[in-house]
Amino acid sequence: MRLTRLLSTSALIALGTLPAFAAPTSSTDAKKPAAKAETQIMAPSMMGNTSPTDYHEEHVTVHAQHRYFDGVTRNAVGGGLMTKQDSAKSVSAVSRDFISKQVPGSDPMQLISLLPGANVTATDAMGLTGSSMSLRGMDQTQVGFTLEGFPINDIGNYAVYSQEIADPENLRTVSMAQGSADLDSPHLSSTGGVVDMYMVDPAMKKGGSFDVSYGSYNATRGFLRLDTGKIGNTNLRGYFSGSYASEDRFNTDYTNRKLHAETKFVNDWGNGNRISLAIIGNRLYNYLTRNVSMASWNQYGLGVKNASDPKGLPNTQWDSNFNPSASDGGASYYKLHQNPFTNIYTSAPSTFHLSDHLTLTETPYFWYGEGNGGSAYNTNLSKMQWGKQSLTASLNGKSSSGLLYNPSTSTTYRPGNVAKLTLTTGANRLMVGYWFEYSKQLQTSPYTGIGADGNPWNVWAAGPNAVLSNGQTYQYRSTLTQTRVHTMFIGDTLSLLNNKLTIDAGFKYAIVMRSGHNFLPDTSTGPYINKSWQQPLPTAAIRYQLDAENQFFISAATNFRMPTNAALYDAGNYNTTTNSYSTRANVNQNTEISISEEAGYRYTGHTIMGSVTYFHYNFTNRLFNQTQCLDAQCNNFYTTSLNGGGQTTNGVDAEIGTRPIFYHLRPYASFEYLDSRLGSNLAGTSTKGGFDYLPTKGKVAPEAPHYQAAFNLDYDDGHLFGGYNVKYVSKQYSTFMNDQSIRGYVLMNANIGYRFADVGFLKAPNVRVNFSNLTDHAYLGFVKGIQGNANTTTGINGRTIKGSTPTYSIAAPFSAIASVSAGF
């Protein structure tokens, strides 16, 4: 590794000093003829190609005569919803032609919502509150997300906060592999596939672009990007961009805000040598969005805004949203449910050709995040439980009962690096690599006061805090988790018959070590926890290129998902009756494993592209959280992480799209059939008289709709442009017992705009309007709180198992957002 570090350091130092030997074509240069109309059959991508330096624009056949400042070519297949793929597994992707015409500020999940397998629900049009997603029935915590080659999933619970990732104006493509991760994918949670996001490169010429938007719910957004062009006599170039967005939450008094900045620098030289540096900064000033039960949705729908609403419901009966009134709302006052967050990401993916046959690729990165989710509780400071001890506490000199602010805060430091060497010798390519990461995550939950106006003293709960009589700051959670990842991988690709037949085989071995320190007293595991997991992950694939247009592939892969860090710790309120915390650790859990097989066919013609893939999964040790009752009435209970047993999934994905066929139209359609079944009877809640299991074997898995279908029609004649899309998602179960579900729905969106000729220094100024949820359909879009059973059920052994309440997210209503943009 010493040589690797030296090469990495030298590369970064050289970022601004290396001379230019070959200047690549700028992706933003307009009105330049395309070099080629077709591409020849060439060796396909290897099974490890997550790094941005592995993904080239040349992978896409381009017929466009020129490219506008926003990346639109007017010739991308399906309006930018399909790109040419050569991997021996299922991959779908969106490109600039589609991204640039969507709602300003759209998050990456919204951008891929029409692709096969992607079940996405947004709670606002502009992506300020984030989206929810499942892929082939696996939720987003089981899908690995990368940006510029580094992992985006939270290191503790693997959640993806899509509103924090990137401005869509700077995204070149969003690629989704529905079945498996690449060998070099830096993930601990990719049993359900991966989503890789790649940023646009800086332009070779000075310039930039801007757009401003305004629309429904006082939605306001501005974006500005400045490109340096080539600096001096080098290929070094960069850009700086920033955006600000705000939007009111429907039927509430909330205003969500986002401040975002990005920069990227690139230098390339010689035969494919390249170094780059991307830095992304994000600051959210958001409010939490309440998830609702089926009962509250049926009664209140979208909720009421105030007591004078025609429905006449007082604020105390609010259920779909947090209350706008401090005096009436109490703990439900919306300013006590804030969600501030700060993120800084940096990545430096680089490639060095050490010889004609040997290439080194490195992706060093650093991930910093700090934020919380707020809540409030009535607390009696004169009687506090600190483990087994009953103590008093004081807050700013007072010790009495009252409403206190209690946010859950996480602070993460996460450096890492993915390094790999690729040796090409004739028809064979050998890749060896190593991913290392060392993260620290501090998770706390102190209590602080609330002012007379109903606002918390400090939204970060930085102080003053409630302090116990023993001098300890009172918290319901206080942990420090250190995670070390050592992952070695090797892959070999053999190309035969003039690159028509390609055989891939790979092996990854992951070693993950977690060291935990629980600062709460009297926990079941003690203050220190050390746990390690080792997981071998073999892969294999075959691709046969029948001719330049027809391709067949078959693949098999093994992926894994680590238990979350919450599984290591007791937390919450201490119950003196049961002598335990309300959340219990479950340290001895195995990793969740998926074994996936795919067989597919692709057609890549001059005008039409299409693919169809059959897939099969076997899951073992599926991890989920469950409430366990300790008595028949469930007056005493705890929550813990459990092993959900096995699951089997079968299905078919298909998509088809065209280049302009007539009247500048480019249609696209996708479809998925999914049958995901539980293979085990899940543990139910403990009841008076013993333990039992829910009869779930053979039931349909939650968040796994049987059918999804999407259609998009894009029109662009160079001046007038527009698009219309429709997405159908069938019924989704919210419990493992299939005793509660949300209905299927149809969602329609549209956009229309006009692109003017250049005006002075402005390039292709245009105006457009985006319409979301055209029919203003009010619906529950996604299951947020999966439960074992919603209704009281008799277990396998005849005991009564009490039901729990699933929760759901409310999908965004109709909105219209107008935008003006231009390059310069």
Phi, psi and omega in degrees: 000340180298317178297320180299316181295319179297316179296321180296314180297315179300321181296316182291323177296325183282357187307320182253008187241343185285138179287161179268126176254332180211121182266117178287161180292133179289136178286349181256357178290121181269158172062034172252134181295146178290144182291323183219152174262336181225160176240150181274165176293125181224168181300134184283173176298149175282178180281359174235093182218039181283329182301139178303333179286350175271345186252112185245152177299335180294346177292347182250128176287122185248127178251357187292148176276332176203171184230131180282171184301331181269007177091358181290132177251343183069005182229001179296145184296133178064025182070025179096011179263001174219143172228159180294129180239147178226007179287151179275046176196171181287129177215134174232154184205152172248151182234185187301326182302326178271314185303317188290344182257003181273176181304130180305133179087002180308137179277166185301328178293320177299324184291333182255013188293341180268353182284154183297130178095342185273113177255101190238137173230129176255141179263357170205156187291324188269004175075023181278337181255001178083161182244165174247146187210142164231156182228115185051037177087359176258133183282175190295339176285350176255008179242127179278132179244132174233150172233122182052036173087357180246154187285140180255334181303144174303136184288340182268305184246001175068015176294154177239121179260090192295338181286352186256358197278295188201154171285135183296335178297337182257007177267123177281315179203153171238116186250134183236118173261106188291337190258319187202160176277160172285165179300324184265009179292124184273073186229148172249008190209053187240040177292341183248021179106186182220156172233120181248128181246134182235135182272154177292153175277153174298150180285155177285339181247151177297147179161210180166194179201164177210158166208147178230145186219150174210144180189205185304150179058037180053033179293125182225133180209141174226142180223138177220133177230135178238124178259134180284337193069182180296133182264115181063214180264042179232173172269006178294126176209162182203175172215157174234136178219156177209153178214154173225135181220146173215151182200136175283143175281133184300140178059029178216178172259008182289147165231114179269140184225152181214130175242125189223142178218144179217148172216148177215134175237142182223141169222130176227153184201163175060213184267072175089006175289140187202138171229146181213161178215122178239135177230129180235130177237140184216137176226120180253140172235072189249168172245145179293144178260125184287132169274147189243156173275165178297321180297316181290324177296317180295330182272317188252340184062231181287353180093173179246155184269326180202175186293341181272006177303144180306332179291341176073020181277128178290161183300330182292346178261009177301143178219323183281342179218160175285151187290146178274351187253126179290323184287323182267332189280331182058232182294345180268003178300131190297332181285354173265009180228054180272160184221063179284146179205144175235131178230144169225120177245142172217141182214146181228065179293129186214153180227137180229125176272101184286334175202184179297339186241349187240128182233135175252129176238132179226144175224080173285146182209163175216135186234120175234135177210143176213132179181181181205171171235123189270154173202172182219147182218145171286122190231135177261100184292342181280350179215093182245144180257119176243086190066229181280352183269138172260117186230167171261163179219159177228149179227109182057039177087357181249147180222087183208179179277152178167176180278126179239149178273133187218079179279154175259114189250138174234138174231126187233133170239126191215084173272153178191177179202138172246118180238139178209149176244134179238123180249122180251120178227099181064238183274003185244139173233126180245129180237132173231144183202175185209129175247125177235139176211143177225110185243154172233131178229117178259125182235120185228167178205071179280166178253141174221176188272171180234133182285174180296335179276002179090358181268148177294150177301319181214121185295337178269000183056034182286347177140164352296152181242161175290125183242130180285164181295342177271005177092354181277142171287128184284130179214151175266351174212134177203098185223154171231120181244128175246125184240125176247129181242125172235111182232119176256142179217151178217138179219146180228133180237127178244121180255125183234169176053050178063040181071010177285320180253124179233131180242125180245141171216139182212163180211131177237139177232114185256132174239118182236127180238129178239131175244123183240145175233114177262117184275356176282151182273164170055042178272159184290337182257356185083175185288335185240135179229131175233127184216142178224151178227141173235132184221116173278140185224090178277153176218156176204150181201153176226133175237135175235120180264099183299315174203192185296343185248335188245132184220140175238147177212156175215138183212158174219137183213154175243130179230162183219163176221126180287152167301148181289162179290337178297335180292348181275345196233145161280146180200174176093208182274140179270126181261115182286343177286316182262353182054047178205165178276162182288339171241126184250145176289154170218082191288323189270060177253142174277164177288150173282132185238137170235134172246116186244143173232140179224146172222126187214168178225137176236142171240125181234086180265178179297322185249326186240140170233144178201161177206153173218134185225129168265136180227152178218135178233147165237120177254141171230153178058041179298128186263135175203163179263144182215144174275131180246119178281146180251000175207170186296327180273355182059035174287331176241129184204170174211162177248139179211166177271132185236162173270117183273007177077211187263168178202140180237134183230134173230149179181177179224131172249143177212147174208152179210142179208163181228159163282177180305123182255321173199147179052035175062024181268140178226094180279158176212142177217145176223159183207145172219135166250131185224129175231101184244117187239141177285140182255003184219159169273121187279151177297130176268192179277147175293136181232167179298121180107357175137185185257154182210174181236144175284138179281073187260351182301128181090352178286159178284136180292145175296159178058027183232077179297139180297324185228139168222140177214144181219150177219136177226136177235118182249138176231134178202111179257012181102331175242292177280132177218156179188169180204155177219134175221153179223139181229131176246131176232127182280181184307143177234129176281149179246000177226156177289339177274356180060032180257009170205146183205167170252145184289158173294160182213163175237128180240132180236136177228159180207160172213152176212141182201174179222132181253120181271164172291162179306138178235106183059234180275355180276131180259125174045052177301141181215158175236146177206159176232130176253131178247124179248141181051066187306324184271003181053044182283122177271119184206159171275122188262338189203147176276123182254332180233087181289139178235164177292312179209142178270329181253153176301131190228149173271127183283177180303322183265014173088002180271153181280129179244115183288144182278161175237163189263114173290156177233161189219157173262144178270127181287156183293139177280189179299142171210152175231128183230123180261142184223148172235130181216160178193158171258167177205000000 
